[in-house]
Amino acid sequence: MLAIAILASGAGSNFEAIAEAIAAGSLDADIRLLICNRPRAAVLEKAARRDMESVVIDHRDFASREEFDAKVVEHIKNSGAQLVVMAGFDRVVTKVLIDAFPCRLINIHPSLLPAFRGSNAQRQAADYGVTVTGATVHLVDEEVDHGPIIVQAAVPVIPGEDAEAIRKRILVQEHRIYPWAIQLFAEGRIEVEGAKVRISTKAQSRDQVLVSPPLD
Ligand code: GRF
């Protein structure tokens, strides 16, 4: 079983999807700790409802990003987590956190990276007029929304659809691919070769994830 720590700042729907996958037996992991930087975030209630350990580390209490990250690292190390999962964590992370968990820090972003990095990726997609966008799970490096890609899912953009509608449909795919990506770590199948991730083969293939939802 893979011990994980989740870093989140907001609604926590990805936190919930990961917890659900564990409860359903499709993800062989244990959430040791939720770390949240916003005292009133809804994700904290979601953890409490499941009797999961959580801690608030308010970034405003720290003089620098590095000092905040050092406190985050301390809590993760104490929890025994082997994989660190950023799920809607709205902080730019530093080398302090990245170097503490080499190839063990992952993030989910609501676009097909490298397109539409940064905030409001769904609005960027709507404004640009792309016909396909999606979600990406990737290893975290020092650039924002950047690093070796683990899994992606494509989501078609319906003409005339606004950013909020796109956001909702991307989330459906996020909830599907994030637990699956974590399961790849649990199975020891993630290998990093330079700028790329290689998924060692077993029963499931990456193709099974690259299916767009129907246009309904
Ligand atoms: C998701 O869209 C995720 O891709 C982005 O932030 C959002 C978090 O949503 N990084 P939630 O808090 O998991 O509901």
mmCIF file of C-alpha atoms and ligand atoms in Angstrom:
data_model
loop_
_atom_site.group_PDB
_atom_site.id
_atom_site.type_symbol
_atom_site.label_atom_id
_atom_site.label_comp_id
_atom_site.label_asym_id
_atom_site.label_seq_id
_atom_site.Cartn_x
_atom_site.Cartn_y
_atom_site.Cartn_z
ATOM 1 C CA MET A 1 0.000 0.000 0.000
ATOM 2 C CA LEU A 2 1.303 3.430 -0.976
ATOM 3 C CA ALA A 3 1.285 6.083 1.764
ATOM 4 C CA ILE A 4 0.353 9.466 0.310
ATOM 5 C CA ALA A 5 0.011 13.060 1.489
ATOM 6 C CA ILE A 6 -2.396 15.408 -0.290
ATOM 7 C CA LEU A 7 -1.833 19.160 -0.591
ATOM 8 C CA ALA A 8 -4.985 21.142 -1.361
ATOM 9 C CA SER A 9 -6.412 24.657 -1.072
ATOM 10 C CA GLY A 10 -10.016 24.569 -2.215
ATOM 11 C CA ALA A 11 -13.115 22.519 -2.867
ATOM 12 C CA GLY A 12 -11.343 19.179 -2.711
ATOM 13 C CA SER A 13 -13.207 17.266 -5.395
ATOM 14 C CA ASN A 14 -9.947 15.573 -6.436
ATOM 15 C CA PHE A 15 -9.225 14.747 -2.793
ATOM 16 C CA GLU A 16 -12.671 13.164 -2.671
ATOM 17 C CA ALA A 17 -12.142 11.216 -5.894
ATOM 18 C CA ILE A 18 -8.871 9.805 -4.551
ATOM 19 C CA ALA A 19 -10.480 8.868 -1.223
ATOM 20 C CA GLU A 20 -13.397 7.249 -3.084
ATOM 21 C CA ALA A 21 -11.052 5.210 -5.285
ATOM 22 C CA ILE A 22 -9.282 3.940 -2.169
ATOM 23 C CA ALA A 23 -12.634 3.059 -0.547
ATOM 24 C CA ALA A 24 -13.725 1.282 -3.729
ATOM 25 C CA GLY A 25 -10.537 -0.782 -3.807
ATOM 26 C CA SER A 26 -9.296 0.513 -7.153
ATOM 27 C CA LEU A 27 -6.447 2.497 -5.584
ATOM 28 C CA ASP A 28 -4.036 0.744 -3.268
ATOM 29 C CA ALA A 29 -3.065 3.771 -1.204
ATOM 30 C CA ASP A 30 -3.504 5.270 2.224
ATOM 31 C CA ILE A 31 -4.036 9.021 2.728
ATOM 32 C CA ARG A 32 -1.781 9.708 5.701
ATOM 33 C CA LEU A 33 -2.316 13.439 5.774
ATOM 34 C CA LEU A 34 -4.107 16.335 4.121
ATOM 35 C CA ILE A 35 -2.224 19.630 4.210
ATOM 36 C CA CYS A 36 -4.283 22.713 3.424
ATOM 37 C CA ASN A 37 -3.015 26.297 3.281
ATOM 38 C CA ARG A 38 -6.462 27.909 3.573
ATOM 39 C CA PRO A 39 -8.206 27.667 6.961
ATOM 40 C CA ARG A 40 -11.724 27.845 5.497
ATOM 41 C CA ALA A 41 -11.279 25.539 2.502
ATOM 42 C CA ALA A 42 -14.073 23.023 1.941
ATOM 43 C CA VAL A 43 -11.534 20.222 1.510
ATOM 44 C CA LEU A 44 -10.961 20.308 5.296
ATOM 45 C CA GLU A 45 -14.581 19.341 5.953
ATOM 46 C CA LYS A 46 -14.297 16.539 3.419
ATOM 47 C CA ALA A 47 -11.287 15.119 5.292
ATOM 48 C CA ALA A 48 -13.017 15.504 8.657
ATOM 49 C CA ARG A 49 -16.079 13.645 7.405
ATOM 50 C CA ARG A 50 -13.811 10.735 6.524
ATOM 51 C CA ASP A 51 -11.927 10.972 9.833
ATOM 52 C CA MET A 52 -8.726 11.713 8.002
ATOM 53 C CA GLU A 53 -5.786 13.515 9.523
ATOM 54 C CA SER A 54 -5.455 17.105 8.307
ATOM 55 C CA VAL A 55 -3.364 20.129 9.147
ATOM 56 C CA VAL A 56 -3.721 23.787 8.173
ATOM 57 C CA ILE A 57 -0.445 25.484 7.315
ATOM 58 C CA ASP A 58 -1.387 29.023 6.420
ATOM 59 C CA HIS A 59 1.120 30.426 3.934
ATOM 60 C CA ARG A 60 0.473 33.934 5.287
ATOM 61 C CA ASP A 61 2.245 32.943 8.502
ATOM 62 C CA PHE A 62 5.567 32.553 6.690
ATOM 63 C CA ALA A 63 8.045 35.170 5.501
ATOM 64 C CA SER A 64 8.994 33.292 2.332
ATOM 65 C CA ARG A 65 7.803 30.487 0.066
ATOM 66 C CA GLU A 66 10.834 28.455 1.150
ATOM 67 C CA GLU A 67 9.954 28.685 4.835
ATOM 68 C CA PHE A 68 6.386 27.653 4.115
ATOM 69 C CA ASP A 69 7.598 24.703 2.027
ATOM 70 C CA ALA A 70 10.012 23.640 4.785
ATOM 71 C CA LYS A 71 7.092 23.369 7.215
ATOM 72 C CA VAL A 72 5.096 21.408 4.634
ATOM 73 C CA VAL A 73 8.049 19.026 4.138
ATOM 74 C CA GLU A 74 8.360 18.529 7.895
ATOM 75 C CA HIS A 75 4.710 17.460 8.174
ATOM 76 C CA ILE A 76 4.899 15.165 5.158
ATOM 77 C CA LYS A 77 8.051 13.450 6.441
ATOM 78 C CA ASN A 78 6.435 12.930 9.845
ATOM 79 C CA SER A 79 3.396 11.359 8.194
ATOM 80 C CA GLY A 80 5.506 8.706 6.485
ATOM 81 C CA ALA A 81 4.016 9.510 3.066
ATOM 82 C CA GLN A 82 6.021 8.286 0.081
ATOM 83 C CA LEU A 83 4.125 10.210 -2.605
ATOM 84 C CA VAL A 84 3.011 13.850 -2.418
ATOM 85 C CA VAL A 85 -0.149 14.679 -4.363
ATOM 86 C CA MET A 86 -1.016 18.294 -5.157
ATOM 87 C CA ALA A 87 -4.768 18.443 -5.723
ATOM 88 C CA GLY A 88 -5.862 22.017 -6.313
ATOM 89 C CA PHE A 89 -2.956 23.376 -4.262
ATOM 90 C CA ASP A 90 -2.731 27.058 -5.159
ATOM 91 C CA ARG A 91 0.884 27.744 -4.109
ATOM 92 C CA VAL A 92 3.933 27.993 -6.333
ATOM 93 C CA VAL A 93 6.301 25.444 -4.821
ATOM 94 C CA THR A 94 10.055 25.857 -4.401
ATOM 95 C CA LYS A 95 13.122 23.627 -4.569
ATOM 96 C CA VAL A 96 12.704 23.013 -0.835
ATOM 97 C CA LEU A 97 9.618 20.886 -1.479
ATOM 98 C CA ILE A 98 10.633 19.560 -4.902
ATOM 99 C CA ASP A 99 14.060 18.319 -3.776
ATOM 100 C CA ALA A 100 12.646 16.687 -0.646
ATOM 101 C CA PHE A 101 10.607 14.262 -2.791
ATOM 102 C CA PRO A 102 12.467 13.609 -6.053
ATOM 103 C CA CYS A 103 10.106 12.119 -8.661
ATOM 104 C CA ARG A 104 7.545 11.805 -5.868
ATOM 105 C CA LEU A 105 5.680 15.108 -6.140
ATOM 106 C CA ILE A 106 2.770 15.225 -8.578
ATOM 107 C CA ASN A 107 0.154 17.738 -9.666
ATOM 108 C CA ILE A 108 -3.005 17.830 -11.761
ATOM 109 C CA HIS A 109 -3.679 20.697 -14.155
ATOM 110 C CA PRO A 110 -6.915 21.344 -16.088
ATOM 111 C CA SER A 111 -5.455 21.492 -19.602
ATOM 112 C CA LEU A 112 -3.497 19.362 -22.008
ATOM 113 C CA LEU A 113 -0.033 20.584 -21.044
ATOM 114 C CA PRO A 114 2.032 22.257 -22.364
ATOM 115 C CA ALA A 115 -0.984 24.315 -23.479
ATOM 116 C CA PHE A 116 -2.609 26.790 -21.095
ATOM 117 C CA ARG A 117 -0.324 26.780 -18.108
ATOM 118 C CA GLY A 118 -1.136 29.000 -15.138
ATOM 119 C CA SER A 119 -4.451 30.001 -13.646
ATOM 120 C CA ASN A 120 -7.791 29.889 -15.453
ATOM 121 C CA ALA A 121 -6.675 27.203 -17.883
ATOM 122 C CA GLN A 122 -10.314 26.519 -18.763
ATOM 123 C CA ARG A 123 -10.936 30.193 -19.590
ATOM 124 C CA GLN A 124 -7.746 30.273 -21.636
ATOM 125 C CA ALA A 125 -9.053 27.273 -23.622
ATOM 126 C CA ALA A 126 -12.463 28.915 -24.143
ATOM 127 C CA ASP A 127 -10.893 32.225 -25.189
ATOM 128 C CA TYR A 128 -8.415 30.609 -27.547
ATOM 129 C CA GLY A 129 -11.113 28.639 -29.327
ATOM 130 C CA VAL A 130 -9.494 25.209 -29.142
ATOM 131 C CA THR A 131 -11.769 22.287 -29.958
ATOM 132 C CA VAL A 132 -10.048 19.899 -27.580
ATOM 133 C CA THR A 133 -8.639 20.503 -24.113
ATOM 134 C CA GLY A 134 -8.290 18.204 -21.120
ATOM 135 C CA ALA A 135 -6.410 17.352 -17.955
ATOM 136 C CA THR A 136 -2.807 16.415 -17.188
ATOM 137 C CA VAL A 137 -1.162 14.643 -14.264
ATOM 138 C CA HIS A 138 2.534 15.460 -14.148
ATOM 139 C CA LEU A 139 5.601 15.362 -11.959
ATOM 140 C CA VAL A 140 6.392 18.770 -10.512
ATOM 141 C CA ASP A 141 9.564 20.647 -11.380
ATOM 142 C CA GLU A 142 10.612 24.233 -10.757
ATOM 143 C CA GLU A 143 8.498 25.687 -13.547
ATOM 144 C CA VAL A 144 4.805 26.237 -12.913
ATOM 145 C CA ASP A 145 2.529 23.569 -14.459
ATOM 146 C CA HIS A 146 5.521 21.833 -15.975
ATOM 147 C CA GLY A 147 7.342 18.546 -15.599
ATOM 148 C CA PRO A 148 7.265 15.002 -16.999
ATOM 149 C CA ILE A 149 3.728 14.038 -18.020
ATOM 150 C CA ILE A 150 2.250 10.900 -16.464
ATOM 151 C CA VAL A 151 -1.320 10.730 -17.770
ATOM 152 C CA GLN A 152 -3.545 12.980 -19.880
ATOM 153 C CA ALA A 153 -7.219 12.865 -20.801
ATOM 154 C CA ALA A 154 -8.753 14.786 -23.677
ATOM 155 C CA VAL A 155 -12.027 16.699 -23.365
ATOM 156 C CA PRO A 156 -13.772 18.133 -26.433
ATOM 157 C CA VAL A 157 -14.896 21.755 -26.277
ATOM 158 C CA ILE A 158 -18.459 22.155 -27.433
ATOM 159 C CA PRO A 159 -18.904 25.291 -29.597
ATOM 160 C CA GLY A 160 -20.326 28.162 -27.561
ATOM 161 C CA GLU A 161 -19.578 26.482 -24.243
ATOM 162 C CA ASP A 162 -18.290 28.793 -21.505
ATOM 163 C CA ALA A 163 -15.313 28.282 -19.195
ATOM 164 C CA GLU A 164 -17.487 27.023 -16.332
ATOM 165 C CA ALA A 165 -19.047 24.281 -18.459
ATOM 166 C CA ILE A 166 -15.590 23.263 -19.669
ATOM 167 C CA ARG A 167 -14.300 23.274 -16.080
ATOM 168 C CA LYS A 168 -17.030 20.863 -14.992
ATOM 169 C CA ARG A 169 -16.415 18.454 -17.827
ATOM 170 C CA ILE A 170 -12.645 18.523 -17.323
ATOM 171 C CA LEU A 171 -13.175 17.748 -13.629
ATOM 172 C CA VAL A 172 -14.976 14.518 -14.529
ATOM 173 C CA GLN A 173 -11.814 13.404 -16.308
ATOM 174 C CA GLU A 174 -9.539 14.664 -13.516
ATOM 175 C CA HIS A 175 -11.391 12.466 -11.060
ATOM 176 C CA ARG A 176 -10.817 9.517 -13.330
ATOM 177 C CA ILE A 177 -7.151 9.961 -14.161
ATOM 178 C CA TYR A 178 -5.745 11.172 -10.840
ATOM 179 C CA PRO A 179 -6.480 7.979 -8.870
ATOM 180 C CA TRP A 180 -5.263 5.987 -11.842
ATOM 181 C CA ALA A 181 -1.964 7.884 -11.970
ATOM 182 C CA ILE A 182 -1.432 7.351 -8.240
ATOM 183 C CA GLN A 183 -2.131 3.644 -8.691
ATOM 184 C CA LEU A 184 0.734 3.548 -11.221
ATOM 185 C CA PHE A 185 3.047 4.727 -8.439
ATOM 186 C CA ALA A 186 1.550 2.156 -6.063
ATOM 187 C CA GLU A 187 2.417 -0.535 -8.597
ATOM 188 C CA GLY A 188 5.943 0.837 -9.021
ATOM 189 C CA ARG A 189 5.400 1.390 -12.726
ATOM 190 C CA ILE A 190 6.556 4.996 -13.091
ATOM 191 C CA GLU A 191 10.037 5.455 -14.504
ATOM 192 C CA VAL A 192 11.435 8.880 -15.285
ATOM 193 C CA GLU A 193 13.759 9.067 -18.264
ATOM 194 C CA GLY A 194 14.992 12.626 -18.669
ATOM 195 C CA ALA A 195 12.007 14.840 -19.436
ATOM 196 C CA LYS A 196 9.662 11.899 -19.970
ATOM 197 C CA VAL A 197 7.798 9.366 -17.880
ATOM 198 C CA ARG A 198 7.767 5.776 -19.003
ATOM 199 C CA ILE A 199 4.988 3.571 -17.713
ATOM 200 C CA SER A 200 6.200 0.014 -17.488
ATOM 201 C CA THR A 201 3.686 -2.331 -19.008
ATOM 202 C CA LYS A 202 1.230 -4.467 -17.138
ATOM 203 C CA ALA A 203 -2.408 -5.293 -17.626
ATOM 204 C CA GLN A 204 -3.626 -1.735 -18.241
ATOM 205 C CA SER A 205 -2.438 0.417 -21.098
ATOM 206 C CA ARG A 206 -2.242 4.189 -21.244
ATOM 207 C CA ASP A 207 -4.645 4.064 -24.217
ATOM 208 C CA GLN A 208 -7.453 3.126 -21.880
ATOM 209 C CA VAL A 209 -7.190 6.527 -20.255
ATOM 210 C CA LEU A 210 -6.944 8.557 -23.429
ATOM 211 C CA VAL A 211 -10.627 8.304 -24.223
ATOM 212 C CA SER A 212 -12.645 11.484 -24.506
ATOM 213 C CA PRO A 213 -16.084 11.601 -22.945
ATOM 214 C CA PRO A 214 -19.087 11.520 -25.281
ATOM 215 C CA LEU A 215 -20.503 14.822 -26.488
ATOM 216 C CA ASP A 216 -23.664 14.873 -24.405
HETATM 217 C C1 GRF B 1 -8.696 21.286 -10.443
HETATM 218 O O1 GRF B 1 -9.277 21.750 -11.632
HETATM 219 C C2 GRF B 1 -7.227 21.040 -10.618
HETATM 220 O O2 GRF B 1 -6.891 20.594 -11.893
HETATM 221 C C3 GRF B 1 -6.649 22.406 -10.373
HETATM 222 O O3 GRF B 1 -7.415 22.933 -9.329
HETATM 223 C C4 GRF B 1 -8.715 22.354 -9.346
HETATM 224 C C5 GRF B 1 -8.961 21.776 -7.983
HETATM 225 O O4 GRF B 1 -10.261 21.325 -7.815
HETATM 226 N N1 GRF B 1 -5.238 22.312 -10.097
HETATM 227 P P1 GRF B 1 -10.671 20.528 -6.496
HETATM 228 O O5 GRF B 1 -10.287 21.386 -5.293
HETATM 229 O O6 GRF B 1 -9.936 19.211 -6.478
HETATM 230 O O7 GRF B 1 -12.158 20.354 -6.592
#
